[in-house]
Amino acid sequence: VKNIGESSYKDDIVIKAPIPTGTTYVSNSAKVDKGPSLNVNPMNSSLTWTISDDLNKSDSFIVSYKVSVDKLASGTFSGKVENRVLVNNILSNKTENNILKADLAISAYASPTSGSMVTQGEEISLFVDITNIGDTIFTDNINVSYPIPEGTTFVSGSQKVVLGENIDGVFENNKLVWEFDKNLGSKEKITVSFKVTADKLSSDVSFRNINASCYVNGAESNKLNFKIAKGKLTYRLYSEPDEKQILKINDVITYHVELTNVGETYYNDIILIENEIPKGTEYVGSTAQPAIGDSIDAELENNILKWSIADKIQKNEKVVVSYSVKVNDLAVANKNKIHNVASVNSNLTNELNHT
């Protein structure tokens, strides 16, 4: 719980945490991991913390508790534990944990890691660990089913068993299936993997989200997510002379906006660069031009220079546009400062400030 306001939070804060269905509270496990000393009141099927002290701006505290997962009923092979807490009667986000029979734990992961931005055509390696975390042998069959994530294409022949019984993964109906019938000892692990490539985006789409998860004996793993983008741009604003040099009236400054595609594939979305002529300067006519890259026409509208780039920018390629201004006597009225910042697709570059 964190105070994100602009002043101290002075009301009582009451946290009510239910014991999720299908679990049992671990006695004396409720505690405060960070923050003020709080009293916890276990009652029936929930826990309650109350804080009456002021919570200063940006301060926070963390409370926690443990539950043990109840044994699944006979004939039930999977389940789910869901939980939400109430803070001053406001519901938190929901957590979900999948439960498997006989102490199997599933962990899905990837390279690049979940949450990464990938480019069109980039390979993603998907992995699944299935571990017997119990103290006895797991004697049932283990069925691993991994649908190919929407927005990707399976790399033929890439499926393999990284750790465990070396069996063939079968690709059918746009999913991979492994069927293990060998006993899995306590703390033993099976790891399977395969590769996909991120599909090309359509011309009217600049990015796409990819979600991935697998199923082990019908229970879903944790979810992975990626974002496909059209290359990846970095940009910077620099000038000649640089900010260290003291200027005088009628001196000329040449500004440059440099774009670099640092992605793994070409960038083929339209790029709009905009730069308002800084206060205290006047544009030097006909100087707006691309210094590096293809021919790009610049437009001057309402004292703002605009470049629209529609050509592909290849991997590691740089594109630089530039223009010149002359310092005028209005710079004195602007506290002797000349401030400039450009934008690339509405994202601001670094700032420059000349004296």
CSV table of C-alpha atoms in Angstrom, one decimal:
chain,number,residue,atom,x,y,z
A,1,VAL,CA,0.0,0.0,0.0
A,2,LYS,CA,1.6,3.3,-1.1
A,3,ASN,CA,0.5,6.9,-0.7
A,4,ILE,CA,0.7,8.4,-4.3
A,5,GLY,CA,-0.9,11.6,-3.3
A,6,GLU,CA,0.6,15.0,-2.7
A,7,SER,CA,0.1,15.1,1.1
A,8,SER,CA,-0.1,12.8,4.1
A,9,TYR,CA,-3.0,10.3,4.2
A,10,LYS,CA,-4.6,10.8,7.5
A,11,ASP,CA,-7.6,8.4,7.5
A,12,ASP,CA,-7.5,4.9,8.9
A,13,ILE,CA,-6.3,2.2,6.4
A,14,VAL,CA,-8.0,-1.1,6.8
A,15,ILE,CA,-6.7,-4.1,4.9
A,16,LYS,CA,-9.0,-7.2,4.7
A,17,ALA,CA,-7.4,-10.3,3.2
A,18,PRO,CA,-9.5,-13.4,2.7
A,19,ILE,CA,-8.2,-16.9,3.0
A,20,PRO,CA,-8.7,-18.1,-0.6
A,21,THR,CA,-11.1,-21.0,-1.2
A,22,GLY,CA,-9.1,-24.3,-1.4
A,23,THR,CA,-6.4,-23.1,0.9
A,24,THR,CA,-5.6,-23.1,4.7
A,25,TYR,CA,-4.1,-20.2,6.6
A,26,VAL,CA,-0.5,-21.0,7.9
A,27,SER,CA,-0.8,-20.1,11.6
A,28,ASN,CA,1.2,-17.0,12.7
A,29,SER,CA,2.4,-16.3,9.1
A,30,ALA,CA,0.8,-12.9,8.9
A,31,LYS,CA,3.4,-10.1,9.2
A,32,VAL,CA,4.5,-6.7,8.1
A,33,ASP,CA,7.4,-6.9,5.7
A,34,LYS,CA,8.0,-3.1,5.5
A,35,GLY,CA,6.5,-0.1,7.2
A,36,PRO,CA,4.9,0.6,10.6
A,37,SER,CA,4.2,-2.0,13.2
A,38,LEU,CA,0.6,-3.2,12.6
A,39,ASN,CA,-1.6,-5.5,14.5
A,40,VAL,CA,-3.2,-8.3,12.5
A,41,ASN,CA,-6.5,-9.8,13.6
A,42,PRO,CA,-7.2,-13.3,12.2
A,43,MET,CA,-11.0,-13.8,12.1
A,44,ASN,CA,-12.8,-16.8,10.6
A,45,SER,CA,-11.8,-16.9,6.9
A,46,SER,CA,-10.0,-13.6,6.6
A,47,LEU,CA,-7.2,-11.4,8.0
A,48,THR,CA,-7.5,-7.7,8.9
A,49,TRP,CA,-4.8,-5.1,9.4
A,50,THR,CA,-5.6,-1.6,10.6
A,51,ILE,CA,-3.3,1.4,10.5
A,52,SER,CA,-4.3,4.6,12.2
A,53,ASP,CA,-1.0,6.5,11.9
A,54,ASP,CA,-0.6,9.1,9.1
A,55,LEU,CA,1.0,7.7,5.9
A,56,ASN,CA,3.3,10.4,4.5
A,57,LYS,CA,3.6,11.3,0.8
A,58,SER,CA,5.4,8.5,-1.1
A,59,ASP,CA,5.6,6.3,2.0
A,60,SER,CA,4.4,2.7,1.7
A,61,PHE,CA,4.1,-0.5,3.7
A,62,ILE,CA,3.8,-4.2,2.8
A,63,VAL,CA,1.8,-6.9,4.7
A,64,SER,CA,1.9,-10.6,3.9
A,65,TYR,CA,0.6,-13.9,4.9
A,66,LYS,CA,0.9,-17.6,3.8
A,67,VAL,CA,-1.6,-20.2,3.0
A,68,SER,CA,-1.1,-23.9,2.2
A,69,VAL,CA,-2.9,-25.4,-0.8
A,70,ASP,CA,-5.5,-28.0,0.1
A,71,LYS,CA,-5.4,-31.5,-1.4
A,72,LEU,CA,-7.4,-31.8,-4.5
A,73,ALA,CA,-10.5,-34.0,-4.4
A,74,SER,CA,-10.3,-37.5,-5.8
A,75,GLY,CA,-10.7,-37.5,-9.5
A,76,THR,CA,-9.8,-33.8,-9.8
A,77,PHE,CA,-6.5,-33.3,-11.6
A,78,SER,CA,-6.3,-29.5,-11.6
A,79,GLY,CA,-7.6,-26.4,-9.8
A,80,LYS,CA,-7.0,-22.7,-9.4
A,81,VAL,CA,-6.5,-20.4,-6.4
A,82,GLU,CA,-7.8,-16.9,-6.9
A,83,ASN,CA,-7.4,-14.0,-4.4
A,84,ARG,CA,-8.2,-10.3,-4.0
A,85,VAL,CA,-7.8,-8.1,-0.9
A,86,LEU,CA,-9.8,-5.1,0.2
A,87,VAL,CA,-8.1,-1.8,1.1
A,88,ASN,CA,-10.7,0.6,2.6
A,89,ASN,CA,-13.3,-1.5,0.8
A,90,ILE,CA,-11.6,-1.1,-2.6
A,91,LEU,CA,-10.8,-4.3,-4.4
A,92,SER,CA,-7.2,-4.9,-5.4
A,93,ASN,CA,-6.0,-6.7,-8.6
A,94,LYS,CA,-6.6,-10.4,-8.7
A,95,THR,CA,-3.9,-13.1,-8.4
A,96,GLU,CA,-4.3,-16.5,-9.9
A,97,ASN,CA,-2.3,-19.7,-9.2
A,98,ASN,CA,-2.9,-23.0,-11.0
A,99,ILE,CA,-2.8,-26.2,-9.0
A,100,LEU,CA,-1.8,-29.6,-10.4
A,101,LYS,CA,-2.3,-33.1,-8.9
A,102,ALA,CA,0.7,-34.7,-7.2
A,103,ASP,CA,2.9,-31.7,-6.7
A,104,LEU,CA,3.7,-30.8,-10.3
A,105,ALA,CA,5.0,-27.2,-10.8
A,106,ILE,CA,4.9,-25.6,-14.3
A,107,SER,CA,7.1,-22.7,-15.3
A,108,ALA,CA,6.9,-21.2,-18.8
A,109,TYR,CA,9.7,-18.8,-19.9
A,110,ALA,CA,11.3,-17.6,-23.0
A,111,SER,CA,14.3,-16.0,-24.7
A,112,PRO,CA,14.0,-13.1,-25.1
A,113,THR,CA,12.3,-12.9,-21.7
A,114,SER,CA,8.6,-12.3,-21.3
A,115,GLY,CA,7.7,-8.6,-21.6
A,116,SER,CA,10.3,-7.9,-24.3
A,117,MET,CA,9.8,-6.0,-27.5
A,118,VAL,CA,10.6,-8.1,-30.6
A,119,THR,CA,10.8,-7.2,-34.2
A,120,GLN,CA,9.2,-8.7,-37.3
A,121,GLY,CA,10.9,-12.0,-38.2
A,122,GLU,CA,12.7,-12.3,-34.8
A,123,GLU,CA,13.0,-15.7,-33.3
A,124,ILE,CA,11.5,-16.4,-29.8
A,125,SER,CA,12.6,-19.6,-28.0
A,126,LEU,CA,9.8,-20.9,-25.7
A,127,PHE,CA,10.6,-23.2,-22.8
A,128,VAL,CA,8.5,-25.1,-20.2
A,129,ASP,CA,9.8,-26.7,-17.0
A,130,ILE,CA,7.7,-29.4,-15.3
A,131,THR,CA,9.1,-30.2,-11.9
A,132,ASN,CA,7.9,-32.8,-9.3
A,133,ILE,CA,8.2,-30.6,-6.2
A,134,GLY,CA,6.6,-33.3,-4.0
A,135,ASP,CA,8.3,-36.0,-1.9
A,136,THR,CA,7.0,-39.0,-3.8
A,137,ILE,CA,7.2,-40.3,-7.4
A,138,PHE,CA,4.7,-38.9,-9.9
A,139,THR,CA,3.4,-41.9,-11.6
A,140,ASP,CA,0.7,-40.5,-14.0
A,141,ASN,CA,1.4,-39.6,-17.6
A,142,ILE,CA,2.4,-36.0,-18.2
A,143,ASN,CA,0.8,-34.4,-21.3
A,144,VAL,CA,2.4,-31.1,-22.4
A,145,SER,CA,0.4,-29.1,-25.0
A,146,TYR,CA,1.7,-25.8,-26.2
A,147,PRO,CA,-0.4,-23.8,-28.8
A,148,ILE,CA,1.6,-21.7,-31.2
A,149,PRO,CA,1.0,-18.1,-30.1
A,150,GLU,CA,-1.2,-16.1,-32.4
A,151,GLY,CA,1.0,-13.7,-34.4
A,152,THR,CA,3.9,-16.1,-34.7
A,153,THR,CA,5.0,-19.0,-36.9
A,154,PHE,CA,6.4,-22.3,-35.7
A,155,VAL,CA,10.1,-22.9,-36.8
A,156,SER,CA,9.8,-26.4,-38.3
A,157,GLY,CA,11.9,-29.0,-36.5
A,158,SER,CA,12.8,-26.8,-33.6
A,159,GLN,CA,11.0,-28.7,-30.9
A,160,LYS,CA,13.1,-30.7,-28.5
A,161,VAL,CA,13.4,-32.2,-25.0
A,162,VAL,CA,16.1,-30.2,-23.3
A,163,LEU,CA,16.0,-32.2,-20.0
A,164,GLY,CA,14.2,-35.6,-19.5
A,165,GLU,CA,13.1,-38.6,-21.5
A,166,ASN,CA,14.0,-37.9,-25.2
A,167,ILE,CA,10.7,-38.2,-27.0
A,168,ASP,CA,9.4,-36.5,-30.1
A,169,GLY,CA,7.2,-33.5,-29.8
A,170,VAL,CA,4.3,-33.8,-32.3
A,171,PHE,CA,3.3,-30.7,-34.2
A,172,GLU,CA,-0.4,-30.8,-35.2
A,173,ASN,CA,-3.3,-28.4,-35.3
A,174,ASN,CA,-0.9,-25.5,-34.8
A,175,LYS,CA,0.3,-26.8,-31.4
A,176,LEU,CA,3.1,-29.0,-30.0
A,177,VAL,CA,2.3,-32.0,-27.9
A,178,TRP,CA,4.6,-34.2,-25.8
A,179,GLU,CA,3.3,-37.3,-23.9
A,180,PHE,CA,5.6,-38.5,-21.1
A,181,ASP,CA,4.8,-41.9,-19.6
A,182,LYS,CA,7.9,-42.4,-17.5
A,183,ASN,CA,7.7,-41.9,-13.7
A,184,LEU,CA,9.0,-38.5,-12.5
A,185,GLY,CA,11.0,-38.8,-9.3
A,186,SER,CA,10.9,-36.3,-6.4
A,187,LYS,CA,12.5,-33.0,-7.5
A,188,GLU,CA,13.1,-34.3,-11.0
A,189,LYS,CA,12.4,-31.9,-13.9
A,190,ILE,CA,11.4,-32.1,-17.6
A,191,THR,CA,12.2,-29.2,-19.9
A,192,VAL,CA,10.8,-28.9,-23.4
A,193,SER,CA,11.3,-26.1,-25.9
A,194,PHE,CA,10.7,-24.9,-29.4
A,195,LYS,CA,11.1,-21.8,-31.5
A,196,VAL,CA,8.7,-19.4,-33.3
A,197,THR,CA,9.2,-16.3,-35.4
A,198,ALA,CA,7.3,-13.1,-35.0
A,199,ASP,CA,5.0,-12.5,-38.0
A,200,LYS,CA,5.2,-9.4,-40.2
A,201,LEU,CA,2.8,-6.6,-39.2
A,202,SER,CA,0.3,-5.3,-41.7
A,203,SER,CA,0.9,-1.8,-43.1
A,204,ASP,CA,-1.7,-0.2,-41.0
A,205,VAL,CA,-0.4,-1.7,-37.7
A,206,SER,CA,2.6,-0.4,-35.8
A,207,PHE,CA,2.7,-3.0,-33.1
A,208,ARG,CA,1.0,-6.2,-31.9
A,209,ASN,CA,0.8,-8.0,-28.6
A,210,ILE,CA,1.7,-11.7,-28.4
A,211,ASN,CA,0.5,-13.9,-25.5
A,212,ALA,CA,1.7,-17.4,-24.9
A,213,SER,CA,1.0,-20.2,-22.4
A,214,CYS,CA,1.0,-24.0,-22.3
A,215,TYR,CA,-1.1,-26.7,-20.7
A,216,VAL,CA,0.2,-29.6,-18.6
A,217,ASN,CA,-2.4,-32.3,-17.9
A,218,GLY,CA,-5.0,-29.7,-18.7
A,219,ALA,CA,-3.8,-27.0,-16.3
A,220,GLU,CA,-2.6,-23.7,-17.8
A,221,SER,CA,0.9,-22.4,-17.1
A,222,ASN,CA,1.8,-18.8,-16.3
A,223,LYS,CA,1.3,-16.4,-19.3
A,224,LEU,CA,4.1,-14.9,-21.3
A,225,ASN,CA,3.7,-11.7,-23.4
A,226,PHE,CA,5.7,-9.9,-26.0
A,227,LYS,CA,5.2,-6.9,-28.3
A,228,ILE,CA,6.0,-7.1,-32.0
A,229,ALA,CA,7.3,-3.7,-33.3
A,230,LYS,CA,8.5,-2.4,-36.6
A,231,GLY,CA,12.1,-2.1,-35.8
A,232,LYS,CA,13.2,0.1,-32.8
A,233,LEU,CA,14.2,3.7,-33.1
A,234,THR,CA,16.4,5.7,-30.9
A,235,TYR,CA,16.8,9.5,-31.5
A,236,ARG,CA,18.8,12.5,-30.3
A,237,LEU,CA,19.1,16.2,-30.9
A,238,TYR,CA,22.5,17.8,-31.2
A,239,SER,CA,23.9,21.0,-32.5
A,240,GLU,CA,26.9,22.9,-33.9
A,241,PRO,CA,28.2,24.7,-31.9
A,242,ASP,CA,27.3,22.7,-28.8
A,243,GLU,CA,25.8,24.1,-25.6
A,244,LYS,CA,29.2,24.9,-24.1
A,245,GLN,CA,29.9,27.8,-26.5
A,246,ILE,CA,28.6,31.2,-25.6
A,247,LEU,CA,26.8,32.8,-28.5
A,248,LYS,CA,26.1,36.4,-29.7
A,249,ILE,CA,23.5,38.0,-31.9
A,250,ASN,CA,23.7,36.9,-35.5
A,251,ASP,CA,25.6,33.7,-34.7
A,252,VAL,CA,24.3,30.6,-36.5
A,253,ILE,CA,23.3,27.3,-34.9
A,254,THR,CA,22.8,24.2,-36.9
A,255,TYR,CA,20.5,21.6,-35.3
A,256,HIS,CA,20.5,17.9,-36.2
A,257,VAL,CA,17.9,15.2,-35.3
A,258,GLU,CA,19.5,11.8,-35.6
A,259,LEU,CA,17.5,8.6,-35.8
A,260,THR,CA,19.0,5.1,-35.5
A,261,ASN,CA,17.2,1.8,-36.0
A,262,VAL,CA,18.6,-0.4,-33.2
A,263,GLY,CA,16.0,-3.2,-33.9
A,264,GLU,CA,16.6,-6.6,-35.4
A,265,THR,CA,14.8,-5.7,-38.7
A,266,TYR,CA,14.0,-2.8,-40.8
A,267,TYR,CA,11.7,0.0,-39.6
A,268,ASN,CA,9.0,0.5,-42.1
A,269,ASP,CA,6.4,2.7,-40.3
A,270,ILE,CA,6.0,6.4,-41.2
A,271,ILE,CA,8.1,8.7,-39.0
A,272,LEU,CA,7.2,12.3,-38.4
A,273,ILE,CA,9.9,14.6,-37.1
A,274,GLU,CA,8.8,18.0,-35.8
A,275,ASN,CA,10.9,20.9,-34.5
A,276,GLU,CA,9.7,24.3,-33.6
A,277,ILE,CA,12.1,27.1,-34.5
A,278,PRO,CA,13.5,28.1,-31.0
A,279,LYS,CA,12.5,31.4,-29.5
A,280,GLY,CA,15.3,34.0,-29.8
A,281,THR,CA,16.3,32.7,-33.3
A,282,GLU,CA,15.1,32.9,-36.9
A,283,TYR,CA,15.2,30.2,-39.5
A,284,VAL,CA,17.9,30.4,-42.2
A,285,GLY,CA,15.9,29.8,-45.3
A,286,SER,CA,16.4,26.6,-47.4
A,287,THR,CA,18.7,25.0,-44.8
A,288,ALA,CA,16.3,22.3,-43.8
A,289,GLN,CA,17.6,19.1,-45.4
A,290,PRO,CA,18.5,15.5,-44.7
A,291,ALA,CA,22.2,15.3,-44.0
A,292,ILE,CA,22.2,11.5,-44.2
A,293,GLY,CA,19.6,9.1,-45.7
A,294,ASP,CA,17.2,9.3,-48.5
A,295,SER,CA,15.8,12.6,-49.9
A,296,ILE,CA,13.2,13.9,-47.4
A,297,ASP,CA,11.4,17.1,-48.0
A,298,ALA,CA,10.9,19.4,-45.0
A,299,GLU,CA,7.9,21.7,-44.6
A,300,LEU,CA,7.8,24.9,-42.5
A,301,GLU,CA,4.4,25.5,-41.1
A,302,ASN,CA,3.5,27.9,-38.2
A,303,ASN,CA,7.2,28.2,-37.4
A,304,ILE,CA,7.5,24.4,-37.1
A,305,LEU,CA,9.7,22.3,-39.4
A,306,LYS,CA,8.3,18.9,-40.3
A,307,TRP,CA,9.9,15.9,-42.0
A,308,SER,CA,7.8,12.8,-43.0
A,309,ILE,CA,9.9,9.7,-43.6
A,310,ALA,CA,8.1,6.8,-45.3
A,311,ASP,CA,11.2,4.9,-46.6
A,312,LYS,CA,12.4,1.8,-44.8
A,313,ILE,CA,15.2,2.3,-42.3
A,314,GLN,CA,17.4,-0.8,-42.3
A,315,LYS,CA,18.9,-2.4,-39.2
A,316,ASN,CA,21.6,-0.1,-37.7
A,317,GLU,CA,21.0,2.6,-40.3
A,318,LYS,CA,21.0,6.2,-39.3
A,319,VAL,CA,19.0,9.1,-40.7
A,320,VAL,CA,19.9,12.7,-39.8
A,321,VAL,CA,17.8,15.8,-40.7
A,322,SER,CA,19.2,19.2,-40.0
A,323,TYR,CA,18.5,23.0,-40.3
A,324,SER,CA,20.1,26.3,-39.3
A,325,VAL,CA,18.9,29.3,-37.3
A,326,LYS,CA,20.4,32.7,-36.6
A,327,VAL,CA,20.4,34.2,-33.1
A,328,ASN,CA,18.4,37.4,-33.0
A,329,ASP,CA,17.9,40.1,-30.3
A,330,LEU,CA,14.8,38.3,-29.0
A,331,ALA,CA,17.1,35.9,-27.3
A,332,VAL,CA,17.9,38.7,-24.8
A,333,ALA,CA,14.3,39.1,-24.0
A,334,ASN,CA,14.1,35.3,-23.4
A,335,LYS,CA,16.6,35.5,-20.5
A,336,ASN,CA,19.6,35.0,-22.8
A,337,LYS,CA,18.5,31.4,-23.3
A,338,ILE,CA,17.8,29.5,-26.5
A,339,HIS,CA,15.8,26.3,-25.7
A,340,ASN,CA,15.2,23.6,-28.2
A,341,VAL,CA,13.6,20.1,-28.2
A,342,ALA,CA,12.3,18.1,-31.2
A,343,SER,CA,9.7,15.3,-31.4
A,344,VAL,CA,9.8,12.0,-33.2
A,345,ASN,CA,6.3,10.5,-33.6
A,346,SER,CA,5.1,12.7,-30.8
A,347,ASN,CA,7.9,11.5,-28.5
A,348,LEU,CA,10.3,14.2,-27.2
A,349,THR,CA,14.0,14.1,-27.8
A,350,ASN,CA,16.6,15.4,-25.4
A,351,GLU,CA,16.7,19.2,-24.8
A,352,LEU,CA,19.4,21.6,-25.8
A,353,ASN,CA,19.9,25.0,-24.1
A,354,HIS,CA,22.3,27.6,-25.5
A,355,THR,CA,23.4,30.8,-23.8
